[in-house]
Tab-separated table of C-alpha atoms in Angstrom:
chain	number	residue	atom	x	y	z
A	3	MET	CA	26.405	111.806	-67.991
A	4	GLU	CA	28.162	108.647	-69.173
A	5	GLU	CA	31.247	110.691	-70.145
A	6	ASN	CA	31.336	112.261	-66.698
A	7	LEU	CA	31.022	108.819	-65.120
A	8	GLU	CA	33.775	107.443	-67.334
A	9	GLU	CA	36.019	110.357	-66.415
A	10	LYS	CA	35.427	109.709	-62.720
A	11	LEU	CA	36.100	106.026	-63.201
A	12	ALA	CA	39.281	106.731	-65.146
A	13	ARG	CA	40.478	109.116	-62.437
A	14	LYS	CA	39.725	106.601	-59.707
A	15	THR	CA	41.655	104.017	-61.675
A	16	LYS	CA	44.613	106.371	-61.963
A	17	GLU	CA	44.403	107.179	-58.276
A	18	LEU	CA	44.462	103.495	-57.378
A	19	GLU	CA	47.358	102.857	-59.753
A	20	ILE	CA	49.460	105.719	-58.433
A	21	MET	CA	48.783	104.745	-54.822
A	22	GLN	CA	49.661	101.121	-55.581
A	23	ARG	CA	52.898	102.098	-57.309
A	24	VAL	CA	53.767	104.535	-54.541
A	25	ALA	CA	53.051	101.888	-51.896
A	26	VAL	CA	55.187	99.292	-53.678
A	27	ALA	CA	58.010	101.760	-54.192
A	28	LEU	CA	57.831	103.010	-50.628
A	29	ASN	CA	58.121	99.478	-49.298
A	30	ALA	CA	61.161	98.924	-51.504
A	31	SER	CA	63.123	101.927	-50.218
A	32	SER	CA	64.021	103.386	-46.854
A	33	GLU	CA	65.901	106.425	-48.150
A	34	VAL	CA	64.114	109.745	-47.608
A	35	LYS	CA	65.167	111.460	-50.829
A	36	THR	CA	64.372	108.397	-52.934
A	37	ILE	CA	60.861	108.178	-51.484
A	38	ALA	CA	60.245	111.895	-52.033
A	39	SER	CA	61.498	111.948	-55.639
A	40	LEU	CA	59.404	108.889	-56.515
A	41	MET	CA	56.174	110.474	-55.240
A	42	LEU	CA	56.737	113.695	-57.163
A	43	ASN	CA	57.569	111.925	-60.433
A	44	LEU	CA	54.473	109.716	-60.240
A	45	MET	CA	52.205	112.716	-59.604
A	46	GLU	CA	53.245	114.254	-62.913
A	47	GLU	CA	53.040	110.936	-64.732
A	48	TYR	CA	49.444	110.316	-63.665
A	49	PHE	CA	47.919	113.750	-63.055
A	50	ASP	CA	50.153	116.265	-64.821
A	51	PHE	CA	51.217	117.915	-61.565
A	52	GLN	CA	54.245	119.511	-63.207
A	53	HIS	CA	55.619	121.439	-60.247
A	54	SER	CA	55.894	119.764	-56.858
A	55	ILE	CA	58.169	119.973	-53.866
A	56	LEU	CA	58.645	117.982	-50.662
A	57	LEU	CA	60.185	119.409	-47.532
A	58	VAL	CA	61.165	117.607	-44.327
A	59	LEU	CA	61.055	119.153	-40.866
A	60	ARG	CA	64.514	119.373	-39.355
A	61	PRO	CA	65.073	117.950	-35.865
A	62	ASP	CA	65.164	121.436	-34.367
A	63	GLU	CA	61.577	121.862	-35.702
A	64	GLU	CA	62.159	125.481	-36.701
A	65	VAL	CA	62.744	125.064	-40.423
A	66	LEU	CA	61.708	122.787	-43.275
A	67	GLU	CA	64.420	121.536	-45.644
A	68	VAL	CA	63.847	120.816	-49.329
A	69	VAL	CA	64.686	117.157	-49.995
A	70	ALA	CA	63.045	116.671	-53.432
A	71	THR	CA	61.631	118.858	-56.226
A	72	HIS	CA	60.080	118.174	-59.610
A	73	GLY	CA	59.676	120.459	-62.618
A	74	TYR	CA	61.766	123.449	-61.504
A	75	GLU	CA	64.693	125.015	-63.334
A	76	VAL	CA	66.546	125.186	-60.012
A	77	ASP	CA	65.973	122.262	-57.657
A	78	ASN	CA	66.661	124.276	-54.463
A	79	LEU	CA	67.719	121.100	-52.656
A	80	GLY	CA	68.902	121.913	-49.180
A	81	LYS	CA	67.121	125.278	-49.112
A	82	THR	CA	64.954	125.944	-46.082
A	83	VAL	CA	61.621	127.523	-45.241
A	84	LYS	CA	60.948	128.846	-41.765
A	85	VAL	CA	57.938	127.426	-39.992
A	86	GLY	CA	55.191	130.069	-40.208
A	87	MET	CA	56.678	131.773	-43.307
A	88	GLY	CA	54.693	131.720	-46.562
A	89	VAL	CA	52.128	129.123	-47.588
A	90	ILE	CA	54.413	126.164	-46.865
A	91	GLY	CA	55.537	127.588	-43.529
A	92	MET	CA	51.960	128.304	-42.437
A	93	VAL	CA	50.867	124.778	-43.344
A	94	ALA	CA	53.680	123.446	-41.129
A	95	LYS	CA	52.734	125.764	-38.295
A	96	LYS	CA	48.961	125.144	-38.361
A	97	GLN	CA	49.311	121.520	-39.569
A	98	ARG	CA	46.351	121.995	-41.936
A	99	LEU	CA	45.967	121.807	-45.731
A	100	MET	CA	45.951	125.083	-47.642
A	101	ARG	CA	44.703	125.565	-51.241
A	102	MET	CA	45.445	128.858	-52.958
A	103	ALA	CA	43.606	129.616	-56.238
A	104	ASN	CA	44.894	133.109	-57.221
A	105	LEU	CA	48.282	133.816	-55.662
A	106	GLY	CA	49.136	136.504	-58.229
A	107	ALA	CA	46.254	138.701	-57.082
A	108	GLN	CA	47.254	138.201	-53.468
A	109	ARG	CA	50.846	139.184	-54.189
A	110	LYS	CA	49.705	142.362	-55.964
A	111	TYR	CA	47.431	143.212	-53.052
A	112	MET	CA	50.228	142.770	-50.499
A	113	GLN	CA	52.601	144.869	-52.611
A	114	ALA	CA	50.022	147.660	-52.830
A	115	ILE	CA	49.469	147.617	-49.071
A	116	SER	CA	53.218	147.718	-48.449
A	117	LYS	CA	53.725	150.538	-50.922
A	118	SER	CA	51.025	152.676	-49.344
A	119	ALA	CA	52.481	152.012	-45.910
A	120	GLY	CA	55.986	152.828	-47.062
A	121	THR	CA	57.316	149.409	-46.198
A	122	GLN	CA	58.825	146.572	-48.193
A	123	ALA	CA	56.684	143.473	-48.722
A	124	VAL	CA	57.957	140.294	-47.182
A	125	GLU	CA	58.559	137.588	-49.759
A	126	GLU	CA	56.069	134.817	-48.961
A	127	GLN	CA	57.510	131.996	-51.024
A	128	ILE	CA	61.193	131.290	-50.650
A	129	VAL	CA	61.255	128.113	-52.773
A	130	GLY	CA	59.113	127.052	-55.750
A	131	LEU	CA	57.657	129.045	-58.656
A	132	PRO	CA	58.138	132.805	-58.335
A	133	ASP	CA	54.935	133.426	-60.369
A	134	SER	CA	52.706	130.558	-59.254
A	135	GLU	CA	48.953	131.165	-59.277
A	136	SER	CA	47.638	127.951	-57.716
A	137	GLN	CA	49.085	125.952	-54.842
A	138	VAL	CA	48.046	123.072	-52.640
A	139	ALA	CA	50.228	122.378	-49.587
A	140	ILE	CA	49.544	119.429	-47.296
A	141	PRO	CA	51.155	118.659	-43.922
A	142	MET	CA	52.691	115.180	-43.765
A	143	MET	CA	51.611	113.793	-40.398
A	144	ALA	CA	52.333	110.510	-38.631
A	145	GLU	CA	50.902	109.806	-35.195
A	146	ASP	CA	50.074	113.518	-34.728
A	147	ARG	CA	53.655	114.429	-35.481
A	148	LEU	CA	54.594	116.781	-38.303
A	149	LEU	CA	57.254	115.242	-40.538
A	150	GLY	CA	57.170	117.543	-43.545
A	151	VAL	CA	55.087	119.348	-46.168
A	152	LEU	CA	54.105	118.235	-49.689
A	153	SER	CA	53.303	121.101	-52.070
A	154	ILE	CA	52.082	121.210	-55.687
A	155	GLU	CA	51.750	124.438	-57.651
A	156	SER	CA	50.860	125.743	-61.093
A	157	LYS	CA	51.133	128.952	-63.093
A	158	LYS	CA	47.419	128.622	-63.914
A	159	ILE	CA	44.715	130.246	-61.798
A	160	ASN	CA	42.416	127.908	-59.871
A	161	PHE	CA	44.152	124.873	-61.365
A	162	TYR	CA	43.466	122.374	-58.558
A	163	ASN	CA	40.083	121.002	-57.529
A	164	PRO	CA	38.873	119.198	-54.380
A	165	GLN	CA	39.635	115.815	-55.964
A	166	ASP	CA	43.257	116.902	-56.379
A	167	GLU	CA	43.328	117.909	-52.733
A	168	THR	CA	42.015	114.490	-51.728
A	169	LEU	CA	44.561	112.678	-53.902
A	170	VAL	CA	47.514	114.713	-52.713
A	171	THR	CA	46.369	114.363	-49.110
A	172	THR	CA	46.176	110.577	-49.514
A	173	LEU	CA	49.638	110.481	-51.069
A	174	ALA	CA	50.976	112.764	-48.340
A	175	ASN	CA	49.577	110.502	-45.631
A	176	LEU	CA	50.899	107.407	-47.391
A	177	GLY	CA	54.290	109.011	-47.797
A	178	ALA	CA	54.306	110.250	-44.197
A	179	VAL	CA	54.270	106.702	-42.839
A	180	SER	CA	57.199	105.685	-45.034
A	181	LEU	CA	58.905	108.989	-44.327
A	182	LYS	CA	58.597	108.351	-40.599
A	183	ASN	CA	60.177	104.926	-40.995
A	184	ALA	CA	62.870	106.312	-43.281
A	185	LEU	CA	63.667	109.116	-40.852
A	186	TYR	CA	63.787	106.629	-38.007
A	187	LEU	CA	66.137	104.341	-39.935
A	188	GLN	CA	68.214	107.351	-40.904
A	189	GLN	CA	68.472	108.389	-37.267
A	190	VAL	CA	69.383	104.836	-36.305
A	191	GLU	CA	72.074	104.732	-38.981
A	192	GLU	CA	73.368	108.136	-37.907
A	193	ALA	CA	73.457	106.914	-34.321
A	194	ARG	CA	75.297	103.777	-35.452
A	195	GLU	CA	77.756	105.872	-37.397
A	196	GLN	CA	78.287	108.093	-34.383
A	197	LEU	CA	78.764	104.995	-32.254
A	198	ARG	CA	81.213	103.571	-34.782
A	199	GLN	CA	83.074	106.864	-34.746
A	200	VAL	CA	83.059	106.957	-30.955
A	201	ASN	CA	84.324	103.359	-30.864
A	202	ALA	CA	86.991	104.193	-33.419
A	203	ASN	CA	88.048	107.203	-31.349
A	204	LEU	CA	88.003	105.109	-28.194
A	205	GLU	CA	90.070	102.402	-29.849
A	206	GLN	CA	92.538	105.051	-30.964
A	207	LEU	CA	92.634	106.537	-27.463
A	208	VAL	CA	93.037	103.078	-25.940
A	209	THR	CA	95.838	102.312	-28.386
A	210	GLU	CA	97.564	105.593	-27.608
A	211	ARG	CA	96.989	105.240	-23.877
A	212	THR	CA	98.151	101.628	-23.930
A	213	LYS	CA	101.338	102.712	-25.669
A	214	GLU	CA	101.807	105.517	-23.141
A	215	LEU	CA	101.287	103.094	-20.276
A	216	ALA	CA	103.597	100.544	-21.899
A	217	ASP	CA	106.277	103.197	-22.363
A	218	ALA	CA	105.788	104.413	-18.791
A	219	HIS	CA	105.882	100.829	-17.518
A	220	ALA	CA	109.061	100.165	-19.487
A	221	ASP	CA	110.621	103.306	-18.004
A	222	ILE	CA	109.591	102.284	-14.495
A	223	VAL	CA	110.863	98.726	-14.955
A	224	SER	CA	114.110	100.075	-16.371
A	225	SER	CA	114.479	102.485	-13.461
A	226	ILE	CA	113.718	99.808	-10.870
A	227	SER	CA	116.104	97.376	-12.565
A	228	TYR	CA	118.788	100.047	-12.456
A	229	ALA	CA	117.964	100.701	-8.789
A	230	SER	CA	118.275	96.959	-8.138
A	231	ARG	CA	121.746	96.909	-9.709
A	232	ILE	CA	122.747	99.839	-7.522
A	233	GLN	CA	121.404	98.154	-4.392
A	234	ARG	CA	123.214	94.915	-5.230
A	235	GLU	CA	126.478	96.858	-5.356
A	236	PHE	CA	126.015	97.541	-1.635
A	237	ILE	CA	125.536	93.839	-0.848
A	238	PRO	CA	128.669	91.830	0.047
A	239	ARG	CA	130.181	89.813	-2.798
A	240	SER	CA	130.295	86.038	-2.461
A	241	THR	CA	134.070	86.014	-2.905
A	242	THR	CA	134.484	88.254	0.146
A	243	LEU	CA	132.331	85.959	2.258
A	244	GLN	CA	134.158	82.860	1.027
A	245	ASP	CA	137.495	84.341	2.134
A	246	HIS	CA	136.374	84.677	5.753
A	247	LEU	CA	133.684	82.069	6.406
A	248	GLU	CA	133.856	78.293	6.516
A	249	ASP	CA	130.384	78.069	4.993
A	250	PHE	CA	127.608	80.538	4.308
A	251	GLY	CA	124.184	80.711	2.734
A	252	VAL	CA	122.172	83.741	1.684
A	253	VAL	CA	118.614	84.390	0.566
A	254	TRP	CA	117.855	87.981	-0.433
A	255	GLN	CA	114.351	88.313	-1.853
A	256	PRO	CA	112.963	91.859	-2.091
A	257	ARG	CA	109.201	91.748	-2.468
A	258	ASP	CA	109.274	94.358	-5.262
A	259	VAL	CA	112.612	93.844	-7.102
A	260	VAL	CA	114.241	96.278	-4.678
A	261	GLY	CA	113.533	96.375	-0.973
A	262	GLY	CA	114.437	97.453	2.521
A	263	ASP	CA	116.379	94.332	3.624
A	264	PHE	CA	120.139	94.065	3.426
A	265	TYR	CA	122.957	91.962	4.800
A	266	TRP	CA	126.357	93.453	5.568
A	267	PHE	CA	129.923	92.228	6.024
A	268	GLN	CA	133.001	94.152	7.113
A	269	PRO	CA	136.490	92.582	7.617
A	270	GLN	CA	138.393	93.761	10.737
A	271	GLU	CA	141.974	93.358	11.982
A	272	ASN	CA	140.885	90.915	14.663
A	273	GLY	CA	138.025	89.280	12.754
A	274	TYR	CA	134.988	90.533	10.903
A	275	LEU	CA	131.564	92.093	11.374
A	276	VAL	CA	128.366	90.475	10.086
A	277	GLY	CA	125.075	92.378	10.029
A	278	LEU	CA	121.517	92.060	8.768
A	279	GLY	CA	119.069	94.957	8.514
A	280	ASP	CA	115.334	95.201	7.912
A	281	CYS	CA	114.403	98.799	7.071
A	282	THR	CA	111.046	100.519	7.208
A	283	GLY	CA	108.938	99.761	4.130
A	284	HIS	CA	109.744	97.835	0.996
A	285	GLY	CA	110.068	98.638	-2.696
A	286	VAL	CA	111.832	101.863	-3.668
A	287	PRO	CA	111.302	103.638	-0.294
A	288	GLY	CA	112.685	100.634	1.556
A	289	ALA	CA	115.631	100.386	-0.839
A	290	PHE	CA	116.442	104.070	-0.327
A	291	MET	CA	116.361	103.539	3.430
A	292	SER	CA	118.649	100.514	3.144
A	293	LEU	CA	121.257	102.476	1.151
A	294	VAL	CA	121.174	105.303	3.699
A	295	SER	CA	121.588	102.762	6.501
A	296	ILE	CA	124.507	100.939	4.837
A	297	SER	CA	126.274	104.210	4.040
A	298	THR	CA	125.788	105.450	7.603
A	299	LEU	CA	127.071	102.173	9.042
A	300	ASN	CA	130.147	102.180	6.791
A	301	ARG	CA	130.959	105.763	7.773
A	302	ILE	CA	130.723	104.960	11.499
A	303	ILE	CA	133.078	102.000	11.124
A	304	ARG	CA	135.481	104.064	9.048
A	305	GLU	CA	135.575	107.094	11.343
A	306	ASN	CA	135.396	105.425	14.770
A	307	ASP	CA	137.333	102.751	16.591
A	308	LEU	CA	134.449	101.273	18.534
A	309	GLU	CA	135.301	97.977	20.167
A	310	ASP	CA	132.012	97.783	22.060
A	311	LEU	CA	129.131	96.742	19.782
A	312	THR	CA	126.510	98.433	21.959
A	313	SER	CA	128.332	101.753	21.581
A	314	LEU	CA	128.487	101.157	17.851
A	315	LEU	CA	124.731	100.508	17.781
A	316	LYS	CA	124.039	103.703	19.739
A	317	GLN	CA	126.233	105.688	17.367
A	318	PHE	CA	124.419	104.114	14.412
A	319	ASP	CA	121.075	105.138	15.920
A	320	ALA	CA	122.160	108.740	16.566
A	321	SER	CA	123.821	109.152	13.167
A	322	LEU	CA	120.834	107.773	11.296
A	323	ARG	CA	118.507	110.156	13.118
A	324	ALA	CA	120.731	113.097	12.266
A	325	GLN	CA	121.021	112.014	8.651
A	326	LEU	CA	117.250	111.720	8.320
A	327	GLY	CA	116.762	115.094	9.980
A	328	ARG	CA	114.674	113.603	12.777
A	329	SER	CA	115.269	114.093	16.456
A	330	ASP	CA	111.668	114.125	17.687
A	331	GLU	CA	109.635	111.301	19.090
A	332	GLU	CA	107.449	110.917	15.984
A	333	ASN	CA	110.162	109.541	13.757
A	334	ARG	CA	108.746	106.594	11.789
A	335	ASP	CA	111.845	105.769	9.747
A	336	GLY	CA	114.373	103.229	10.878
A	337	LEU	CA	115.342	99.564	10.848
A	338	ASP	CA	115.652	96.371	12.846
A	339	PHE	CA	119.286	95.346	12.939
A	340	GLY	CA	121.449	92.474	14.124
A	341	LEU	CA	125.238	92.790	14.383
A	342	CYS	CA	127.900	90.134	15.118
A	343	HIS	CA	131.639	90.441	15.619
A	344	LEU	CA	133.559	87.188	15.143
A	345	ASN	CA	137.141	86.553	16.223
A	346	PRO	CA	138.170	83.229	14.610
A	347	ASN	CA	141.434	83.090	16.570
A	348	LYS	CA	139.560	83.054	19.879
A	349	GLN	CA	136.464	81.317	18.458
A	350	GLN	CA	134.569	84.146	20.019
A	351	LEU	CA	131.321	85.795	18.811
A	352	ARG	CA	129.802	88.984	20.177
A	353	PHE	CA	126.226	89.946	19.270
A	354	VAL	CA	123.982	92.934	19.729
A	355	GLY	CA	120.512	93.283	18.245
A	356	ALA	CA	117.880	95.940	17.755
A	357	LYS	CA	114.603	94.015	17.501
A	358	MET	CA	116.474	91.168	15.830
A	359	SER	CA	117.637	87.799	17.133
A	360	LEU	CA	120.596	85.557	16.348
A	361	PHE	CA	119.984	81.789	16.232
A	362	HIS	CA	122.881	79.564	17.343
A	363	MET	CA	122.845	75.937	16.161
A	364	ASN	CA	125.191	73.310	17.638
A	365	GLY	CA	125.144	69.807	19.046
A	366	ASP	CA	122.978	70.909	21.953
A	367	GLY	CA	120.200	72.201	19.690
A	368	VAL	CA	119.060	75.690	18.712
A	369	THR	CA	119.394	78.741	20.935
A	370	GLU	CA	117.826	82.140	20.280
A	371	ILE	CA	119.970	85.101	21.336
A	372	SER	CA	117.487	87.948	21.535
A	373	GLY	CA	118.182	91.575	20.774
A	374	ALA	CA	116.773	94.646	22.477
A	375	ARG	CA	113.102	95.526	22.033
A	376	LYS	CA	114.194	98.758	20.402
A	377	SER	CA	114.843	99.550	16.738
A	378	ILE	CA	117.368	101.856	15.130
A	379	GLY	CA	116.165	105.343	14.212
A	380	TYR	CA	112.669	105.325	15.669
A	381	ASP	CA	110.619	104.172	18.644
A	382	THR	CA	112.080	106.890	20.892
A	383	ALA	CA	108.814	107.439	22.724
A	384	ARG	CA	109.297	104.268	24.762
A	385	LYS	CA	112.835	105.243	25.801
A	386	ARG	CA	114.026	101.651	25.790
A	387	PRO	CA	117.798	101.181	26.046
A	388	PHE	CA	119.947	98.995	23.846
A	389	ARG	CA	121.159	95.834	25.547
A	390	ASP	CA	124.788	95.165	26.248
A	391	GLU	CA	126.491	92.897	23.770
A	392	ILE	CA	126.355	89.175	24.401
A	393	GLU	CA	129.550	87.158	24.078
A	394	ILE	CA	129.706	83.434	23.372
A	395	THR	CA	132.413	80.944	22.527
A	396	TYR	CA	131.611	78.743	19.579
A	397	SER	CA	133.012	75.435	18.375
A	398	VAL	CA	133.973	74.258	14.932
A	399	GLY	CA	130.811	73.352	13.022
A	400	ASP	CA	128.532	75.716	14.930
A	401	THR	CA	126.067	77.532	12.701
A	402	PHE	CA	124.509	80.983	13.098
A	403	LEU	CA	121.492	82.503	11.373
A	404	MET	CA	119.735	85.869	11.219
A	405	ALA	CA	116.484	86.511	9.362
A	406	SER	CA	114.332	89.546	8.610
A	407	ASP	CA	110.744	89.664	9.850
A	408	GLY	CA	109.547	88.722	6.354
A	409	VAL	CA	110.166	85.153	7.586
A	410	ILE	CA	108.714	85.455	11.072
A	411	ASP	CA	105.628	87.511	10.118
A	412	GLN	CA	104.527	85.597	7.006
A	413	MET	CA	100.869	84.515	7.335
A	414	GLY	CA	99.898	80.906	6.629
A	415	SER	CA	96.995	80.087	4.319
A	416	GLU	CA	95.602	77.330	6.568
A	417	THR	CA	96.564	78.440	10.075
A	418	ARG	CA	95.990	82.161	9.458
A	419	MET	CA	98.868	82.684	11.874
A	420	CYS	CA	102.390	84.006	11.477
A	421	PHE	CA	105.193	81.538	10.763
A	422	GLY	CA	106.686	82.667	14.063
A	423	LYS	CA	109.869	81.887	15.952
A	424	GLN	CA	108.707	78.516	17.265
A	425	ARG	CA	108.305	77.121	13.756
A	426	LEU	CA	111.630	78.662	12.779
A	427	GLU	CA	113.425	77.027	15.735
A	428	LYS	CA	111.767	73.690	14.978
A	429	PHE	CA	112.886	73.958	11.357
A	430	LEU	CA	116.463	74.839	12.355
A	431	THR	CA	116.582	71.935	14.778
A	432	GLU	CA	115.640	69.541	11.971
A	433	HIS	CA	118.139	71.015	9.472
A	434	LYS	CA	121.084	72.169	11.604
A	435	GLU	CA	123.363	69.538	10.113
A	436	ASP	CA	122.708	70.738	6.536
A	437	SER	CA	125.001	73.132	4.732
A	438	ALA	CA	124.346	76.832	5.278
A	439	GLN	CA	122.908	77.332	1.791
A	440	GLN	CA	120.731	74.204	2.121
A	441	ILE	CA	119.319	75.611	5.351
A	442	CYS	CA	118.452	78.879	3.577
A	443	ASP	CA	116.918	77.199	0.528
A	444	GLU	CA	114.898	74.692	2.554
A	445	LEU	CA	113.664	77.469	4.813
A	446	ILE	CA	112.345	79.418	1.807
A	447	THR	CA	110.651	76.277	0.456
A	448	THR	CA	109.047	75.592	3.842
A	449	LEU	CA	107.918	79.207	4.081
A	450	SER	CA	106.391	79.073	0.588
A	451	VAL	CA	104.410	75.926	1.437
A	452	TYR	CA	103.260	77.496	4.682
A	453	ARG	CA	102.180	80.698	2.896
A	454	GLY	CA	100.083	78.810	0.326
A	455	GLU	CA	97.878	81.153	-1.703
A	456	ASN	CA	98.571	84.107	0.559
A	457	THR	CA	100.558	87.018	-0.807
A	458	VAL	CA	104.139	87.713	0.157
A	459	LEU	CA	103.879	90.386	2.827
A	460	ASP	CA	107.418	91.676	3.065
A	461	ASP	CA	110.994	91.414	1.880
A	462	VAL	CA	112.667	88.163	2.942
A	463	THR	CA	116.347	87.940	3.835
A	464	VAL	CA	118.194	85.074	5.541
A	465	PHE	CA	121.918	85.023	6.314
A	466	CYS	CA	123.366	81.740	7.611
A	467	PHE	CA	127.070	81.135	8.280
A	468	ARG	CA	129.650	78.883	9.912
A	469	PRO	CA	132.807	80.658	11.134
A	470	ASN	CA	136.278	79.466	10.245
């Protein structure tokens, strides 16, 4: 009686020791395989459970994977057992403990049944001892969730008793909690690794895309810069203007490096022609339109001897329509244009405008010479005619100015109104004694102050000159 009591006490002591060591070790590790191997090693150390195996349920919940074994010639790590297959699989499926006391007899019975039926017996145990006689398999549960199966087995018949079942069940439950935490941490780490990989891939994609965009931007900038050089070749050179004008000033500011504004100068036998155009759009489309317009205008001057400026303007309008392939009333491409012919010998200036005005500054003040309310190349629906040219006689020191609607239409940050012609005339009145270039520069400064924080709406071109 005393010996039996001492044996029970000794076993309880061992059980407490193993559970304490397992608990301490479990708290010290969060790695699934480390936890599993520790439990199996301690079970042999304390209770001579020589053959044990721990399997973890895969996320798909269809198979159990071997993560730790103890006492086998082949560890079978990574091998799997289908849920519902064999003792271990049935424990996972039913989520209940199973204790087998005489597996050899059961195997022989199943083989005999299969032989008599003419079929081949299904192998129950995929992992573990091929000739085990006793087995206890316990589901590892945490919060009613199956995490894995802990199995011990022996070659001896009826080797395990109810106390062993209780011990292994306690260890399985203790291990299940740590296993749940370990699996959670493992999933978190896997998610972090996936996130790191995604971030790395994104960084690589961003780097590659940034380079692609930088290369594309460089190509675009290079192309636009080249287009700007081409457009500048169509603009009159300063030396040409200096040869024919007493004084001149120019501001040519495309909104987007290239633009739809241009100024034009053409020497004649009896004087010279001065023009300023404001084409539809800005940027590359506007620049293309300006080059078409300049080329068309040059061809008309070269091929025709048109003394009358109104006839020249009509020819320009018709030629531009034909060149653009538009003869209908829905044509939206064209330009506003102002054209002057100056005869220095007679001190005579003739002007014709298509939605553009010429400002004349002299001792009497500032006078606006308006053009027709009709543009070149479009606006046919209204059937407005071009006005006849206007002829004036100027004096030495008189100043003339044309400007694109980028000046007139610029919105002010405070007034929320366009700069307008009244402000332009007031400015010219105050600065008419300045040099032509000073007038242009001061006008741009005044316009910038008036604009404030507002964006630049359009190309800005100003051409100011004093005839010889």
